[in-house]
PDB file of N, CA and C in Angstrom:
ATOM      1  N   MET A   1       0.842  -1.191   0.000  1.00 42.00           N
ATOM      2  CA  MET A   1       0.000   0.000   0.000  1.00 42.00           C
ATOM      3  C   MET A   1       0.876   1.239   0.000  1.00 42.00           C
ATOM      4  N   SER A   2       0.473   2.195  -0.794  1.00 46.00           N
ATOM      5  CA  SER A   2       1.232   3.435  -0.841  1.00 46.00           C
ATOM      6  C   SER A   2       0.775   4.381   0.269  1.00 46.00           C
ATOM      7  N   LYS A   3       1.526   5.448   0.442  1.00 49.00           N
ATOM      8  CA  LYS A   3       1.238   6.414   1.496  1.00 49.00           C
ATOM      9  C   LYS A   3      -0.119   7.083   1.295  1.00 49.00           C
ATOM     10  N   SER A   4      -0.495   7.335   0.014  1.00 43.00           N
ATOM     11  CA  SER A   4      -1.754   8.032  -0.245  1.00 43.00           C
ATOM     12  C   SER A   4      -2.968   7.168   0.108  1.00 43.00           C
ATOM     13  N   GLU A   5      -2.840   5.847  -0.046  1.00 47.00           N
ATOM     14  CA  GLU A   5      -3.956   4.975   0.284  1.00 47.00           C
ATOM     15  C   GLU A   5      -4.169   4.871   1.790  1.00 47.00           C
ATOM     16  N   VAL A   6      -3.102   4.975   2.552  1.00 51.00           N
ATOM     17  CA  VAL A   6      -3.200   4.846   4.004  1.00 51.00           C
ATOM     18  C   VAL A   6      -3.915   6.044   4.607  1.00 51.00           C
ATOM     19  N   SER A   7      -3.610   7.266   4.112  1.00 67.00           N
ATOM     20  CA  SER A   7      -4.168   8.465   4.715  1.00 67.00           C
ATOM     21  C   SER A   7      -5.518   8.875   4.121  1.00 67.00           C
ATOM     22  N   ALA A   8      -6.053   8.113   3.151  1.00 71.00           N
ATOM     23  CA  ALA A   8      -7.347   8.456   2.566  1.00 71.00           C
ATOM     24  C   ALA A   8      -8.460   8.203   3.577  1.00 71.00           C
ATOM     25  N   LYS A   9      -9.294   9.209   3.775  1.00 81.00           N
ATOM     26  CA  LYS A   9     -10.391   9.111   4.721  1.00 81.00           C
ATOM     27  C   LYS A   9     -11.693   8.887   3.965  1.00 81.00           C
ATOM     28  N   PRO A  10     -12.716   8.334   4.609  1.00 80.00           N
ATOM     29  CA  PRO A  10     -13.997   8.145   3.926  1.00 80.00           C
ATOM     30  C   PRO A  10     -14.610   9.450   3.420  1.00 80.00           C
ATOM     31  N   GLU A  11     -14.317  10.574   4.097  1.00 81.00           N
ATOM     32  CA  GLU A  11     -14.873  11.855   3.654  1.00 81.00           C
ATOM     33  C   GLU A  11     -14.357  12.239   2.265  1.00 81.00           C
ATOM     34  N   HIS A  12     -13.128  11.827   1.948  1.00 83.00           N
ATOM     35  CA  HIS A  12     -12.568  12.150   0.637  1.00 83.00           C
ATOM     36  C   HIS A  12     -13.355  11.482  -0.482  1.00 83.00           C
ATOM     37  N   TYR A  13     -13.839  10.281  -0.225  1.00 85.00           N
ATOM     38  CA  TYR A  13     -14.644   9.595  -1.228  1.00 85.00           C
ATOM     39  C   TYR A  13     -16.027  10.216  -1.345  1.00 85.00           C
ATOM     40  N   ASP A  14     -16.506  10.898  -0.302  1.00 88.00           N
ATOM     41  CA  ASP A  14     -17.795  11.575  -0.363  1.00 88.00           C
ATOM     42  C   ASP A  14     -17.708  12.882  -1.138  1.00 88.00           C
ATOM     43  N   VAL A  15     -16.523  13.505  -1.176  1.00 90.00           N
ATOM     44  CA  VAL A  15     -16.366  14.785  -1.871  1.00 90.00           C
ATOM     45  C   VAL A  15     -16.400  14.583  -3.384  1.00 90.00           C
ATOM     46  N   ILE A  16     -15.618  13.630  -3.888  1.00 91.00           N
ATOM     47  CA  ILE A  16     -15.540  13.391  -5.329  1.00 91.00           C
ATOM     48  C   ILE A  16     -16.553  12.326  -5.706  1.00 91.00           C
ATOM     49  N   VAL A  17     -17.499  12.687  -6.580  1.00 91.00           N
ATOM     50  CA  VAL A  17     -18.539  11.755  -6.998  1.00 91.00           C
ATOM     51  C   VAL A  17     -18.033  10.894  -8.142  1.00 91.00           C
ATOM     52  N   LYS A  18     -17.566  11.533  -9.238  1.00 90.00           N
ATOM     53  CA  LYS A  18     -17.076  10.782 -10.395  1.00 90.00           C
ATOM     54  C   LYS A  18     -16.301  11.728 -11.309  1.00 90.00           C
ATOM     55  N   PRO A  19     -15.424  11.180 -12.141  1.00 90.00           N
ATOM     56  CA  PRO A  19     -14.770  12.026 -13.138  1.00 90.00           C
ATOM     57  C   PRO A  19     -15.724  12.295 -14.296  1.00 90.00           C
ATOM     58  N   ILE A  20     -15.553  13.431 -14.942  1.00 91.00           N
ATOM     59  CA  ILE A  20     -16.383  13.788 -16.085  1.00 91.00           C
ATOM     60  C   ILE A  20     -15.524  13.676 -17.332  1.00 91.00           C
ATOM     61  N   ILE A  21     -15.995  12.865 -18.292  1.00 90.00           N
ATOM     62  CA  ILE A  21     -15.253  12.662 -19.533  1.00 90.00           C
ATOM     63  C   ILE A  21     -16.133  13.153 -20.679  1.00 90.00           C
ATOM     64  N   THR A  22     -15.913  14.399 -21.071  1.00 90.00           N
ATOM     65  CA  THR A  22     -16.627  14.995 -22.192  1.00 90.00           C
ATOM     66  C   THR A  22     -15.595  15.609 -23.125  1.00 90.00           C
ATOM     67  N   GLU A  23     -16.072  16.162 -24.216  1.00 92.00           N
ATOM     68  CA  GLU A  23     -15.167  16.793 -25.168  1.00 92.00           C
ATOM     69  C   GLU A  23     -14.451  17.982 -24.529  1.00 92.00           C
ATOM     70  N   LYS A  24     -15.174  18.781 -23.764  1.00 92.00           N
ATOM     71  CA  LYS A  24     -14.578  19.938 -23.099  1.00 92.00           C
ATOM     72  C   LYS A  24     -13.583  19.500 -22.029  1.00 92.00           C
ATOM     73  N   ALA A  25     -13.903  18.440 -21.295  1.00 90.00           N
ATOM     74  CA  ALA A  25     -12.998  17.948 -20.267  1.00 90.00           C
ATOM     75  C   ALA A  25     -11.725  17.370 -20.877  1.00 90.00           C
ATOM     76  N   THR A  26     -11.837  16.753 -22.045  1.00 88.00           N
ATOM     77  CA  THR A  26     -10.664  16.228 -22.730  1.00 88.00           C
ATOM     78  C   THR A  26      -9.763  17.355 -23.193  1.00 88.00           C
ATOM     79  N   MET A  27     -10.354  18.456 -23.663  1.00 91.00           N
ATOM     80  CA  MET A  27      -9.558  19.611 -24.062  1.00 91.00           C
ATOM     81  C   MET A  27      -8.859  20.216 -22.843  1.00 91.00           C
ATOM     82  N   ALA A  28      -9.518  20.211 -21.690  1.00 89.00           N
ATOM     83  CA  ALA A  28      -8.900  20.742 -20.469  1.00 89.00           C
ATOM     84  C   ALA A  28      -7.749  19.856 -20.008  1.00 89.00           C
ATOM     85  N   SER A  29      -7.855  18.548 -20.244  1.00 86.00           N
ATOM     86  CA  SER A  29      -6.796  17.639 -19.806  1.00 86.00           C
ATOM     87  C   SER A  29      -5.509  17.849 -20.596  1.00 86.00           C
ATOM     88  N   GLU A  30      -5.597  18.414 -21.790  1.00 87.00           N
ATOM     89  CA  GLU A  30      -4.396  18.721 -22.565  1.00 87.00           C
ATOM     90  C   GLU A  30      -3.591  19.836 -21.915  1.00 87.00           C
ATOM     91  N   HIS A  31      -4.224  20.634 -21.057  1.00 88.00           N
ATOM     92  CA  HIS A  31      -3.551  21.722 -20.358  1.00 88.00           C
ATOM     93  C   HIS A  31      -3.299  21.386 -18.890  1.00 88.00           C
ATOM     94  N   GLY A  32      -3.336  20.100 -18.530  1.00 87.00           N
ATOM     95  CA  GLY A  32      -3.020  19.673 -17.175  1.00 87.00           C
ATOM     96  C   GLY A  32      -4.161  19.805 -16.195  1.00 87.00           C
ATOM     97  N   ALA A  33      -5.412  19.809 -16.666  1.00 91.00           N
ATOM     98  CA  ALA A  33      -6.573  19.910 -15.770  1.00 91.00           C
ATOM     99  C   ALA A  33      -7.408  18.633 -15.862  1.00 91.00           C
ATOM    100  N   VAL A  34      -8.058  18.288 -14.769  1.00 92.00           N
ATOM    101  CA  VAL A  34      -8.950  17.137 -14.715  1.00 92.00           C
ATOM    102  C   VAL A  34     -10.286  17.631 -14.182  1.00 92.00           C
ATOM    103  N   VAL A  35     -11.386  17.112 -14.719  1.00 94.00           N
ATOM    104  CA  VAL A  35     -12.718  17.565 -14.332  1.00 94.00           C
ATOM    105  C   VAL A  35     -13.408  16.462 -13.534  1.00 94.00           C
ATOM    106  N   PHE A  36     -13.950  16.837 -12.369  1.00 94.00           N
ATOM    107  CA  PHE A  36     -14.671  15.901 -11.513  1.00 94.00           C
ATOM    108  C   PHE A  36     -16.043  16.457 -11.199  1.00 94.00           C
ATOM    109  N   GLU A  37     -17.014  15.554 -11.028  1.00 94.00           N
ATOM    110  CA  GLU A  37     -18.286  15.938 -10.416  1.00 94.00           C
ATOM    111  C   GLU A  37     -18.094  15.779  -8.919  1.00 94.00           C
ATOM    112  N   VAL A  38     -18.436  16.824  -8.168  1.00 94.00           N
ATOM    113  CA  VAL A  38     -18.222  16.818  -6.721  1.00 94.00           C
ATOM    114  C   VAL A  38     -19.550  17.075  -6.012  1.00 94.00           C
ATOM    115  N   SER A  39     -19.577  16.811  -4.717  1.00 93.00           N
ATOM    116  CA  SER A  39     -20.793  17.064  -3.949  1.00 93.00           C
ATOM    117  C   SER A  39     -21.036  18.568  -3.869  1.00 93.00           C
ATOM    118  N   LYS A  40     -22.304  18.953  -3.807  1.00 93.00           N
ATOM    119  CA  LYS A  40     -22.661  20.374  -3.882  1.00 93.00           C
ATOM    120  C   LYS A  40     -22.196  21.174  -2.676  1.00 93.00           C
ATOM    121  N   ASP A  41     -22.029  20.530  -1.525  1.00 93.00           N
ATOM    122  CA  ASP A  41     -21.640  21.272  -0.331  1.00 93.00           C
ATOM    123  C   ASP A  41     -20.132  21.263  -0.094  1.00 93.00           C
ATOM    124  N   SER A  42     -19.347  20.738  -1.034  1.00 93.00           N
ATOM    125  CA  SER A  42     -17.893  20.695  -0.846  1.00 93.00           C
ATOM    126  C   SER A  42     -17.266  22.034  -1.238  1.00 93.00           C
ATOM    127  N   SER A  43     -16.174  22.378  -0.544  1.00 92.00           N
ATOM    128  CA  SER A  43     -15.470  23.630  -0.809  1.00 92.00           C
ATOM    129  C   SER A  43     -14.201  23.335  -1.597  1.00 92.00           C
ATOM    130  N   LYS A  44     -13.569  24.398  -2.107  1.00 93.00           N
ATOM    131  CA  LYS A  44     -12.345  24.229  -2.889  1.00 93.00           C
ATOM    132  C   LYS A  44     -11.213  23.589  -2.085  1.00 93.00           C
ATOM    133  N   PRO A  45     -10.973  23.990  -0.812  1.00 93.00           N
ATOM    134  CA  PRO A  45      -9.922  23.308  -0.039  1.00 93.00           C
ATOM    135  C   PRO A  45     -10.216  21.828   0.191  1.00 93.00           C
ATOM    136  N   GLN A  46     -11.489  21.478   0.394  1.00 92.00           N
ATOM    137  CA  GLN A  46     -11.853  20.077   0.574  1.00 92.00           C
ATOM    138  C   GLN A  46     -11.586  19.281  -0.703  1.00 92.00           C
ATOM    139  N   ILE A  47     -11.916  19.861  -1.859  1.00 93.00           N
ATOM    140  CA  ILE A  47     -11.694  19.194  -3.136  1.00 93.00           C
ATOM    141  C   ILE A  47     -10.202  18.996  -3.363  1.00 93.00           C
ATOM    142  N   LYS A  48      -9.408  20.033  -3.074  1.00 92.00           N
ATOM    143  CA  LYS A  48      -7.960  19.950  -3.251  1.00 92.00           C
ATOM    144  C   LYS A  48      -7.367  18.848  -2.383  1.00 92.00           C
ATOM    145  N   GLU A  49      -7.764  18.798  -1.109  1.00 92.00           N
ATOM    146  CA  GLU A  49      -7.246  17.780  -0.199  1.00 92.00           C
ATOM    147  C   GLU A  49      -7.640  16.379  -0.642  1.00 92.00           C
ATOM    148  N   ALA A  50      -8.888  16.216  -1.097  1.00 91.00           N
ATOM    149  CA  ALA A  50      -9.363  14.902  -1.519  1.00 91.00           C
ATOM    150  C   ALA A  50      -8.602  14.407  -2.748  1.00 91.00           C
ATOM    151  N   VAL A  51      -8.387  15.271  -3.737  1.00 90.00           N
ATOM    152  CA  VAL A  51      -7.689  14.865  -4.955  1.00 90.00           C
ATOM    153  C   VAL A  51      -6.232  14.536  -4.636  1.00 90.00           C
ATOM    154  N   GLU A  52      -5.598  15.344  -3.791  1.00 89.00           N
ATOM    155  CA  GLU A  52      -4.196  15.099  -3.462  1.00 89.00           C
ATOM    156  C   GLU A  52      -4.011  13.786  -2.713  1.00 89.00           C
ATOM    157  N   THR A  53      -4.901  13.463  -1.790  1.00 90.00           N
ATOM    158  CA  THR A  53      -4.735  12.233  -1.018  1.00 90.00           C
ATOM    159  C   THR A  53      -5.174  10.999  -1.797  1.00 90.00           C
ATOM    160  N   LEU A  54      -6.252  11.088  -2.576  1.00 88.00           N
ATOM    161  CA  LEU A  54      -6.742   9.913  -3.292  1.00 88.00           C
ATOM    162  C   LEU A  54      -5.852   9.537  -4.466  1.00 88.00           C
ATOM    163  N   PHE A  55      -5.333  10.528  -5.198  1.00 86.00           N
ATOM    164  CA  PHE A  55      -4.571  10.242  -6.411  1.00 86.00           C
ATOM    165  C   PHE A  55      -3.074  10.438  -6.234  1.00 86.00           C
ATOM    166  N   GLY A  56      -2.628  11.002  -5.122  1.00 87.00           N
ATOM    167  CA  GLY A  56      -1.205  11.179  -4.877  1.00 87.00           C
ATOM    168  C   GLY A  56      -0.546  12.179  -5.807  1.00 87.00           C
ATOM    169  N   VAL A  57      -1.213  13.293  -6.103  1.00 89.00           N
ATOM    170  CA  VAL A  57      -0.677  14.330  -6.980  1.00 89.00           C
ATOM    171  C   VAL A  57      -0.688  15.669  -6.254  1.00 89.00           C
ATOM    172  N   LYS A  58       0.003  16.653  -6.818  1.00 91.00           N
ATOM    173  CA  LYS A  58       0.001  18.008  -6.278  1.00 91.00           C
ATOM    174  C   LYS A  58      -0.961  18.857  -7.102  1.00 91.00           C
ATOM    175  N   VAL A  59      -1.885  19.542  -6.429  1.00 91.00           N
ATOM    176  CA  VAL A  59      -2.894  20.365  -7.087  1.00 91.00           C
ATOM    177  C   VAL A  59      -2.435  21.816  -7.090  1.00 91.00           C
ATOM    178  N   LYS A  60      -2.522  22.444  -8.257  1.00 93.00           N
ATOM    179  CA  LYS A  60      -2.140  23.851  -8.402  1.00 93.00           C
ATOM    180  C   LYS A  60      -3.320  24.766  -8.105  1.00 93.00           C
ATOM    181  N   ALA A  61      -4.508  24.459  -8.670  1.00 93.00           N
ATOM    182  CA  ALA A  61      -5.683  25.309  -8.491  1.00 93.00           C
ATOM    183  C   ALA A  61      -6.949  24.479  -8.649  1.00 93.00           C
ATOM    184  N   VAL A  62      -8.034  24.980  -8.057  1.00 95.00           N
ATOM    185  CA  VAL A  62      -9.353  24.346  -8.184  1.00 95.00           C
ATOM    186  C   VAL A  62     -10.356  25.426  -8.569  1.00 95.00           C
ATOM    187  N   ASN A  63     -11.039  25.219  -9.684  1.00 95.00           N
ATOM    188  CA  ASN A  63     -12.124  26.103 -10.112  1.00 95.00           C
ATOM    189  C   ASN A  63     -13.411  25.291 -10.094  1.00 95.00           C
ATOM    190  N   THR A  64     -14.487  25.874  -9.563  1.00 95.00           N
ATOM    191  CA  THR A  64     -15.748  25.153  -9.483  1.00 95.00           C
ATOM    192  C   THR A  64     -16.836  25.900 -10.233  1.00 95.00           C
ATOM    193  N   THR A  65     -17.826  25.147 -10.669  1.00 96.00           N
ATOM    194  CA  THR A  65     -19.003  25.719 -11.315  1.00 96.00           C
ATOM    195  C   THR A  65     -20.206  24.855 -10.981  1.00 96.00           C
ATOM    196  N   ILE A  66     -21.366  25.482 -10.868  1.00 95.00           N
ATOM    197  CA  ILE A  66     -22.604  24.757 -10.594  1.00 95.00           C
ATOM    198  C   ILE A  66     -23.450  24.770 -11.858  1.00 95.00           C
ATOM    199  N   ILE A  67     -23.766  23.579 -12.347  1.00 93.00           N
ATOM    200  CA  ILE A  67     -24.579  23.426 -13.547  1.00 93.00           C
ATOM    201  C   ILE A  67     -26.022  23.250 -13.097  1.00 93.00           C
ATOM    202  N   LYS A  68     -26.879  24.158 -13.513  1.00 95.00           N
ATOM    203  CA  LYS A  68     -28.296  24.081 -13.143  1.00 95.00           C
ATOM    204  C   LYS A  68     -28.968  22.956 -13.921  1.00 95.00           C
ATOM    205  N   GLY A  69     -29.867  22.223 -13.255  1.00 92.00           N
ATOM    206  CA  GLY A  69     -30.552  21.095 -13.868  1.00 92.00           C
ATOM    207  C   GLY A  69     -31.550  21.530 -14.919  1.00 92.00           C
ATOM    208  N   LYS A  70     -31.624  20.748 -15.986  1.00 93.00           N
ATOM    209  CA  LYS A  70     -32.550  21.047 -17.072  1.00 93.00           C
ATOM    210  C   LYS A  70     -33.946  20.518 -16.750  1.00 93.00           C
ATOM    211  N   THR A  71     -34.953  21.123 -17.351  1.00 94.00           N
ATOM    212  CA  THR A  71     -36.314  20.597 -17.276  1.00 94.00           C
ATOM    213  C   THR A  71     -36.514  19.662 -18.456  1.00 94.00           C
ATOM    214  N   LYS A  72     -36.855  18.427 -18.174  1.00 92.00           N
ATOM    215  CA  LYS A  72     -37.056  17.417 -19.206  1.00 92.00           C
ATOM    216  C   LYS A  72     -38.425  16.790 -19.018  1.00 92.00           C
ATOM    217  N   ARG A  73     -38.901  16.108 -20.057  1.00 92.00           N
ATOM    218  CA  ARG A  73     -40.169  15.399 -19.981  1.00 92.00           C
ATOM    219  C   ARG A  73     -39.886  13.904 -19.912  1.00 92.00           C
ATOM    220  N   PHE A  74     -40.565  13.229 -18.993  1.00 90.00           N
ATOM    221  CA  PHE A  74     -40.444  11.783 -18.860  1.00 90.00           C
ATOM    222  C   PHE A  74     -41.848  11.197 -18.883  1.00 90.00           C
ATOM    223  N   ARG A  75     -42.151  10.436 -19.928  1.00 90.00           N
ATOM    224  CA  ARG A  75     -43.486   9.854 -20.147  1.00 90.00           C
ATOM    225  C   ARG A  75     -44.566  10.925 -20.127  1.00 90.00           C
ATOM    226  N   GLY A  76     -44.273  12.054 -20.716  1.00 90.00           N
ATOM    227  CA  GLY A  76     -45.259  13.116 -20.836  1.00 90.00           C
ATOM    228  C   GLY A  76     -45.325  14.068 -19.662  1.00 90.00           C
ATOM    229  N   THR A  77     -44.793  13.692 -18.516  1.00 93.00           N
ATOM    230  CA  THR A  77     -44.849  14.579 -17.363  1.00 93.00           C
ATOM    231  C   THR A  77     -43.524  15.330 -17.230  1.00 93.00           C
ATOM    232  N   PRO A  78     -43.581  16.619 -16.985  1.00 93.00           N
ATOM    233  CA  PRO A  78     -42.320  17.361 -16.850  1.00 93.00           C
ATOM    234  C   PRO A  78     -41.603  17.013 -15.549  1.00 93.00           C
ATOM    235  N   GLY A  79     -40.303  16.856 -15.673  1.00 93.00           N
ATOM    236  CA  GLY A  79     -39.460  16.591 -14.509  1.00 93.00           C
ATOM    237  C   GLY A  79     -38.250  17.496 -14.583  1.00 93.00           C
ATOM    238  N   ARG A  80     -37.433  17.457 -13.565  1.00 93.00           N
ATOM    239  CA  ARG A  80     -36.264  18.334 -13.533  1.00 93.00           C
ATOM    240  C   ARG A  80     -35.050  17.540 -13.095  1.00 93.00           C
ATOM    241  N   ARG A  81     -33.953  17.681 -13.847  1.00 92.00           N
ATOM    242  CA  ARG A  81     -32.698  17.068 -13.450  1.00 92.00           C
ATOM    243  C   ARG A  81     -32.108  17.853 -12.280  1.00 92.00           C
ATOM    244  N   SER A  82     -31.349  17.173 -11.443  1.00 93.00           N
ATOM    245  CA  SER A  82     -30.782  17.838 -10.280  1.00 93.00           C
ATOM    246  C   SER A  82     -29.578  18.690 -10.677  1.00 93.00           C
ATOM    247  N   ASP A  83     -29.275  19.698  -9.863  1.00 94.00           N
ATOM    248  CA  ASP A  83     -28.113  20.544 -10.096  1.00 94.00           C
ATOM    249  C   ASP A  83     -26.839  19.741  -9.813  1.00 94.00           C
ATOM    250  N   VAL A  84     -25.766  20.078 -10.542  1.00 94.00           N
ATOM    251  CA  VAL A  84     -24.503  19.351 -10.431  1.00 94.00           C
ATOM    252  C   VAL A  84     -23.382  20.359 -10.235  1.00 94.00           C
ATOM    253  N   LYS A  85     -22.453  20.050  -9.339  1.00 96.00           N
ATOM    254  CA  LYS A  85     -21.276  20.891  -9.143  1.00 96.00           C
ATOM    255  C   LYS A  85     -20.069  20.200  -9.771  1.00 96.00           C
ATOM    256  N   LYS A  86     -19.362  20.954 -10.630  1.00 95.00           N
ATOM    257  CA  LYS A  86     -18.183  20.428 -11.294  1.00 95.00           C
ATOM    258  C   LYS A  86     -16.950  21.160 -10.788  1.00 95.00           C
ATOM    259  N   ALA A  87     -15.841  20.431 -10.692  1.00 95.00           N
ATOM    260  CA  ALA A  87     -14.572  21.023 -10.261  1.00 95.00           C
ATOM    261  C   ALA A  87     -13.531  20.793 -11.341  1.00 95.00           C
ATOM    262  N   TYR A  88     -12.933  21.885 -11.810  1.00 95.00           N
ATOM    263  CA  TYR A  88     -11.817  21.822 -12.744  1.00 95.00           C
ATOM    264  C   TYR A  88     -10.544  21.899 -11.899  1.00 95.00           C
ATOM    265  N   VAL A  89      -9.824  20.782 -11.789  1.00 94.00           N
ATOM    266  CA  VAL A  89      -8.647  20.692 -10.943  1.00 94.00           C
ATOM    267  C   VAL A  89      -7.408  20.794 -11.827  1.00 94.00           C
ATOM    268  N   THR A  90      -6.634  21.870 -11.655  1.00 93.00           N
ATOM    269  CA  THR A  90      -5.392  22.048 -12.394  1.00 93.00           C
ATOM    270  C   THR A  90      -4.258  21.453 -11.579  1.00 93.00           C
ATOM    271  N   LEU A  91      -3.463  20.590 -12.216  1.00 91.00           N
ATOM    272  CA  LEU A  91      -2.386  19.892 -11.532  1.00 91.00           C
ATOM    273  C   LEU A  91      -1.055  20.606 -11.750  1.00 91.00           C
ATOM    274  N   GLU A  92      -0.123  20.393 -10.816  1.00 88.00           N
ATOM    275  CA  GLU A  92       1.232  20.931 -10.953  1.00 88.00           C
ATOM    276  C   GLU A  92       1.914  20.256 -12.141  1.00 88.00           C
ATOM    277  N   GLU A  93       2.987  20.874 -12.642  1.00 84.00           N
ATOM    278  CA  GLU A  93       3.741  20.313 -13.765  1.00 84.00           C
ATOM    279  C   GLU A  93       4.265  18.928 -13.413  1.00 84.00           C
ATOM    280  N   GLY A  94       4.123  17.997 -14.340  1.00 78.00           N
ATOM    281  CA  GLY A  94       4.639  16.646 -14.139  1.00 78.00           C
ATOM    282  C   GLY A  94       3.664  15.695 -13.473  1.00 78.00           C
ATOM    283  N   ASN A  95       2.533  16.166 -12.978  1.00 80.00           N
ATOM    284  CA  ASN A  95       1.531  15.297 -12.348  1.00 80.00           C
ATOM    285  C   ASN A  95       0.416  14.998 -13.342  1.00 80.00           C
ATOM    286  N   THR A  96      -0.038  13.753 -13.344  1.00 77.00           N
ATOM    287  CA  THR A  96      -1.147  13.353 -14.217  1.00 77.00           C
ATOM    288  C   THR A  96      -2.067  12.420 -13.453  1.00 77.00           C
ATOM    289  N   ILE A  97      -3.336  12.405 -13.871  1.00 80.00           N
ATOM    290  CA  ILE A  97      -4.326  11.468 -13.338  1.00 80.00           C
ATOM    291  C   ILE A  97      -4.963  10.778 -14.536  1.00 80.00           C
ATOM    292  N   ASP A  98      -4.947   9.451 -14.539  1.00 75.00           N
ATOM    293  CA  ASP A  98      -5.587   8.690 -15.604  1.00 75.00           C
ATOM    294  C   ASP A  98      -7.007   8.361 -15.147  1.00 75.00           C
ATOM    295  N   VAL A  99      -7.997   9.083 -15.660  1.00 70.00           N
ATOM    296  CA  VAL A  99      -9.378   8.905 -15.198  1.00 70.00           C
ATOM    297  C   VAL A  99     -10.041   7.698 -15.836  1.00 70.00           C
ATOM    298  N   SER A 100      -9.401   7.057 -16.824  1.00 64.00           N
ATOM    299  CA  SER A 100     -10.003   5.890 -17.456  1.00 64.00           C
ATOM    300  C   SER A 100      -9.904   4.652 -16.580  1.00 64.00           C
ATOM    301  N   THR A 101      -9.009   4.680 -15.556  1.00 63.00           N
ATOM    302  CA  THR A 101      -8.906   3.546 -14.632  1.00 63.00           C
ATOM    303  C   THR A 101      -9.633   3.887 -13.334  1.00 63.00           C
ATOM    304  N   GLY A 102     -10.042   2.879 -12.592  1.00 55.00           N
ATOM    305  CA  GLY A 102     -10.758   3.092 -11.339  1.00 55.00           C
ATOM    306  C   GLY A 102      -9.822   3.429 -10.205  1.00 55.00           C
ATOM    307  N   LEU A 103     -10.397   3.739  -9.040  1.00 52.00           N
ATOM    308  CA  LEU A 103      -9.579   4.058  -7.851  1.00 52.00           C
ATOM    309  C   LEU A 103      -8.987   2.807  -7.258  1.00 52.00           C
TER     310      LEU A 103
END
């Protein structure tokens, strides 16, 4: 076991929901950034700590955005998708995260 696995707390797994793999996120990864869906009540320092401990990398900056849920129709009745918080995590030079593999 590596050092990062030993110090990972259950709260870190609650902060990061899943990685986001879209065309825009792929373009961001070319500049050393990784995009994650995070819990709505998480803060930038919490996101930074969680990414550093879970993946064993150094984080340079964290930018967050809240995506408002769309109104969609399901079987004729209108429904609403839930709001989602995304975090654009910029990594220090030389650090990478391969989001195609699991934790």
